[in-house]
PDB file of C-alpha atoms in Angstrom:
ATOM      1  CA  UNK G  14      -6.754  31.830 -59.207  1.00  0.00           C
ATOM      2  CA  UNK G  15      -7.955  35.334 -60.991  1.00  0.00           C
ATOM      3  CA  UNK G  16     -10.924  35.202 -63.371  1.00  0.00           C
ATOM      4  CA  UNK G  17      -9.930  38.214 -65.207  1.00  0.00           C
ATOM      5  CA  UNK G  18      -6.045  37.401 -66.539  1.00  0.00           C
ATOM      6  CA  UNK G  19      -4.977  40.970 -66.974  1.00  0.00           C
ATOM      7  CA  UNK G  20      -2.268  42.178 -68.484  1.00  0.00           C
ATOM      8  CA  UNK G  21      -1.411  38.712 -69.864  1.00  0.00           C
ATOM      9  CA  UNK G  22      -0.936  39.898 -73.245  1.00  0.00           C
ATOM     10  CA  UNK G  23       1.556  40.656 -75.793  1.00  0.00           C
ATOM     11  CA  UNK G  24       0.760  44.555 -75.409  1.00  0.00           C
ATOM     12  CA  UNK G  25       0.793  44.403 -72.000  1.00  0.00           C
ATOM     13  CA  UNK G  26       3.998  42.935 -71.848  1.00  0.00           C
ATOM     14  CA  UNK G  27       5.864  44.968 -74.640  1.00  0.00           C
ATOM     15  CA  UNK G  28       4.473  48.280 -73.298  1.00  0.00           C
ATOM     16  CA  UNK G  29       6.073  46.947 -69.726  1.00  0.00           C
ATOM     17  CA  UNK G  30       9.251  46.314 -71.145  1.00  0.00           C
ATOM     18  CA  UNK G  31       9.345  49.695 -73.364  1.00  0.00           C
ATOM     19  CA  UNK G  32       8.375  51.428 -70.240  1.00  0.00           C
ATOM     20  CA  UNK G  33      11.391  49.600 -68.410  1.00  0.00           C
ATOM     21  CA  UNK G  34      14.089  50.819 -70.492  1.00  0.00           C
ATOM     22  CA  UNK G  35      12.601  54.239 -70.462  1.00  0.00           C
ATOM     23  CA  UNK G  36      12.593  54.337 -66.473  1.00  0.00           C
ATOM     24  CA  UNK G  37      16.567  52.680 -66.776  1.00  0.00           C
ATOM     25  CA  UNK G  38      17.349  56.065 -68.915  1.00  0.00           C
ATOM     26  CA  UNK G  39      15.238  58.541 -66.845  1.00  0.00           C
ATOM     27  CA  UNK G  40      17.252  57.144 -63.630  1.00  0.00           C
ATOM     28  CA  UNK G  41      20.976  57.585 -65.454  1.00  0.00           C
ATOM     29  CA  UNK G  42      19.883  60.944 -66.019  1.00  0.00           C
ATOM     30  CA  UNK G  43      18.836  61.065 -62.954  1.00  0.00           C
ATOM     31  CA  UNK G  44      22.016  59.632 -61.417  1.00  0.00           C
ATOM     32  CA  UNK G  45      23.977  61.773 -63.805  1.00  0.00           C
ATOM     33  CA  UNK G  46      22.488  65.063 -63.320  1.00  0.00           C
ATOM     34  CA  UNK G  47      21.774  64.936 -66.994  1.00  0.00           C
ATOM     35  CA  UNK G  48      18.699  66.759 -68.327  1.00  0.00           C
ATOM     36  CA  UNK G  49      18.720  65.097 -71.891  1.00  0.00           C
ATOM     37  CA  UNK G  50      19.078  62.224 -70.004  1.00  0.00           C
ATOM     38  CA  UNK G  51      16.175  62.556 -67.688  1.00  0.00           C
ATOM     39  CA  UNK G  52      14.302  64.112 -70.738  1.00  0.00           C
ATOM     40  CA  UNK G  53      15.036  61.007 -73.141  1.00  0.00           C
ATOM     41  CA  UNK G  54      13.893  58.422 -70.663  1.00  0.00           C
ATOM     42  CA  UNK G  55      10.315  60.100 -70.017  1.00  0.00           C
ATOM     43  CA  UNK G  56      10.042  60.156 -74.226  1.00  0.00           C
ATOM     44  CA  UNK G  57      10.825  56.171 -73.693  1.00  0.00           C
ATOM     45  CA  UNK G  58       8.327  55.360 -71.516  1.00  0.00           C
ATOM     46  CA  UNK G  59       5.194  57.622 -73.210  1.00  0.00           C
ATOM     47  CA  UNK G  60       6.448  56.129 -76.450  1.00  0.00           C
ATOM     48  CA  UNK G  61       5.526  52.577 -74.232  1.00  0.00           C
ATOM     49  CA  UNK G  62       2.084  53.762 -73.532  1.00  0.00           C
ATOM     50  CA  UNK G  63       1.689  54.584 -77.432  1.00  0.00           C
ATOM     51  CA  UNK G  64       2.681  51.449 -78.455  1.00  0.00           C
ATOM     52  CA  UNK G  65       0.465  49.671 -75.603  1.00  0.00           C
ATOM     53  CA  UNK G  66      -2.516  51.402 -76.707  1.00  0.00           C
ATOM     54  CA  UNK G  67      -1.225  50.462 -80.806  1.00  0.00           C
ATOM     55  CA  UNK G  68      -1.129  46.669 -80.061  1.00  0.00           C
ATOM     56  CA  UNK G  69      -4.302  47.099 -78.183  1.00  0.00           C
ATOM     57  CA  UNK G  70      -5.995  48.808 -80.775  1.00  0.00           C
ATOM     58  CA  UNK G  71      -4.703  45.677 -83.471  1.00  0.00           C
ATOM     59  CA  UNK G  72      -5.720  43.103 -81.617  1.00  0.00           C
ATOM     60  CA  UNK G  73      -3.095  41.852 -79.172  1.00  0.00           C
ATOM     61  CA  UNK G  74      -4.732  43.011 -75.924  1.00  0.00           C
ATOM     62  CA  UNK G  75      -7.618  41.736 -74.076  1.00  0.00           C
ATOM     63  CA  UNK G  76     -10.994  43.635 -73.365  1.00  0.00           C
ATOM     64  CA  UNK G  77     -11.677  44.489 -69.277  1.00  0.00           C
ATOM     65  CA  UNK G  78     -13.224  41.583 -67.713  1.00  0.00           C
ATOM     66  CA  UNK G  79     -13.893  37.852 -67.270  1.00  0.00           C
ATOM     67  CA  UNK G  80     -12.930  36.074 -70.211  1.00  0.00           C
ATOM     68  CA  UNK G  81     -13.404  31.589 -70.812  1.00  0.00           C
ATOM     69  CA  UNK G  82     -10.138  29.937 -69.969  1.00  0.00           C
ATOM     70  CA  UNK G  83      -9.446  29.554 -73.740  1.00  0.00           C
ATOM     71  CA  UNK G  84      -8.816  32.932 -74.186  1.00  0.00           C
ATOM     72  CA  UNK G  85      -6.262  32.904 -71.781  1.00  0.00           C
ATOM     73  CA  UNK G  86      -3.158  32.294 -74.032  1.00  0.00           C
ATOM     74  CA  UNK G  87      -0.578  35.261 -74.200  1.00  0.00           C
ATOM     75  CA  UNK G  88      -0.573  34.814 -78.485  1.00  0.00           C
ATOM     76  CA  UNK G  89      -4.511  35.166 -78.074  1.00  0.00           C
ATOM     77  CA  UNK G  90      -5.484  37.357 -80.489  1.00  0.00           C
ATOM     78  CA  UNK G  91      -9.050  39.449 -79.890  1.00  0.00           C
ATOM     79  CA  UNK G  92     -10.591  39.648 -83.303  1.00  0.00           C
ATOM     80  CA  UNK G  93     -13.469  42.143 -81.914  1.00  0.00           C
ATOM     81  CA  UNK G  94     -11.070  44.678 -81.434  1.00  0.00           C
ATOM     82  CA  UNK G  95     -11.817  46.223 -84.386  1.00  0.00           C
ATOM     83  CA  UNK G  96     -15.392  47.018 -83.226  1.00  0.00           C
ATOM     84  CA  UNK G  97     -13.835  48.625 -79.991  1.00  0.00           C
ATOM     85  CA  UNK G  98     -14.378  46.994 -76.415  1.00  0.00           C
ATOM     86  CA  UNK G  99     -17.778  48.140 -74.457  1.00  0.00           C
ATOM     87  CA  UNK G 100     -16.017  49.973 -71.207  1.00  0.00           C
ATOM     88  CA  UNK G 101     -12.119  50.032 -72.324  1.00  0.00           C
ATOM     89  CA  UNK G 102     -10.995  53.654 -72.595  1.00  0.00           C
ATOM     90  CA  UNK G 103      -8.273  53.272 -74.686  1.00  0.00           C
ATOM     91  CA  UNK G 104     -11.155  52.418 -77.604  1.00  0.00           C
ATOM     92  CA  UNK G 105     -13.311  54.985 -76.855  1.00  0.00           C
ATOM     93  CA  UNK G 106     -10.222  57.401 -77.064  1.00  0.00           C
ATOM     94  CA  UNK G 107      -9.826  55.600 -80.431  1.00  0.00           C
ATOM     95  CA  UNK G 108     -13.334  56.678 -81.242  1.00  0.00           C
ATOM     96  CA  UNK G 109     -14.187  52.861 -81.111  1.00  0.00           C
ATOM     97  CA  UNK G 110     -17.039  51.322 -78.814  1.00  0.00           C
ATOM     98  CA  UNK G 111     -19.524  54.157 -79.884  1.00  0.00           C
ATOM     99  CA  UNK G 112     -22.558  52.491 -81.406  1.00  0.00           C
ATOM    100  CA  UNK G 113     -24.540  55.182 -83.202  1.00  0.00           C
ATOM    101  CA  UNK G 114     -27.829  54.946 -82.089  1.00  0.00           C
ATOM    102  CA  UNK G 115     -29.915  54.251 -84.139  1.00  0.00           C
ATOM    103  CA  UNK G 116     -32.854  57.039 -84.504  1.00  0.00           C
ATOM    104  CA  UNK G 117     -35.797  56.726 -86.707  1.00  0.00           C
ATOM    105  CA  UNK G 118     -37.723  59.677 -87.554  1.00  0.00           C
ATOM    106  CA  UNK G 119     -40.520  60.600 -85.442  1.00  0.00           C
ATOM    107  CA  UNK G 120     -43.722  62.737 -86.766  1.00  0.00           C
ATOM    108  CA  UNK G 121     -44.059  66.181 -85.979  1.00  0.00           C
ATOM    109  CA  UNK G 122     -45.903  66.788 -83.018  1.00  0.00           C
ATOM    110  CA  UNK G 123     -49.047  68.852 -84.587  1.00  0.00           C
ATOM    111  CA  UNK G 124     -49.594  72.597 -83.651  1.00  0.00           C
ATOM    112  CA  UNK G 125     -52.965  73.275 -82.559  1.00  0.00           C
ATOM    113  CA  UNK G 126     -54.426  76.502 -83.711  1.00  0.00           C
ATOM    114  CA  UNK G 127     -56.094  77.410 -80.219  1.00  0.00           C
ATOM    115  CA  UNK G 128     -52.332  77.109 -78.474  1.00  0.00           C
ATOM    116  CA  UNK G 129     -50.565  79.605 -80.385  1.00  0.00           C
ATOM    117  CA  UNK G 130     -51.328  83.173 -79.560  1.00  0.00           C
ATOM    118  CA  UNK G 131     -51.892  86.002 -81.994  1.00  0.00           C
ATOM    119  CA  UNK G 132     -52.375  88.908 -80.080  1.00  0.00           C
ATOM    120  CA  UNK G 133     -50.864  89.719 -76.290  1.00  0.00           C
ATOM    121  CA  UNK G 134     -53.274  88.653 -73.885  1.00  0.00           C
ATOM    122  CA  UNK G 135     -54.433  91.543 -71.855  1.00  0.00           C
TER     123      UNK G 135
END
């Protein structure tokens, strides 16, 4: 048995069954030479991935990796979504998972007199 459960999720499984109806009404199209068809299934299934990454994004996927057996539950809900998942690149196209570092203000480095120049050296 898997350590990792992917995909187990209620975004997984909605974005899987979005993208399902879209690939049904891409392949009518397809089947019926229809354009709008064709056209209207491939809005279906990137509307699937936008609603994936949504649920995601709210809590109702998992973060990449191993994760304790309690966890496992499909109505698991990740309450550290918020914060963004370290690795996951639908938060970090979110603009989540960035942790500002944090920089404290160093001293300026001193100028020596002797290093700076005044005249060209000949």
């Amino acid at each position: 048995m898997s350590l990792y459960d992917e995909g187990h999720t209620i975004a997984g499984w909605t974005g899987v069954g979005i993208a399902t109806i879209g690939s049904g009404v891409a392949g009518w199209g397809v089947c019926a030479a229809s354009p709008p068809l064709i056209g209207a299934g491939l809005a279906v299934v990137a509307v699937s991935a936008l609603v994936t990454w949504f649920l995601h994004l709210t809590g109702w996927g998992k973060p990449p990796g191993v994760r304790p057996r309690g966890e496992w539950g499909m109505g698991t809900r990740d309450t550290e979504a918020r914060a963004g998942h370290p690795g996951c690149v639908g938060c970090r196209l979110a603009g989540r998972g960035r942790r500002p570092l944090a920089v404290t203000p160093a001293a300026p480095a001193p100028i020596r007199a002797e290093s700076v120049p005044l005249s060209p050296v000949e």
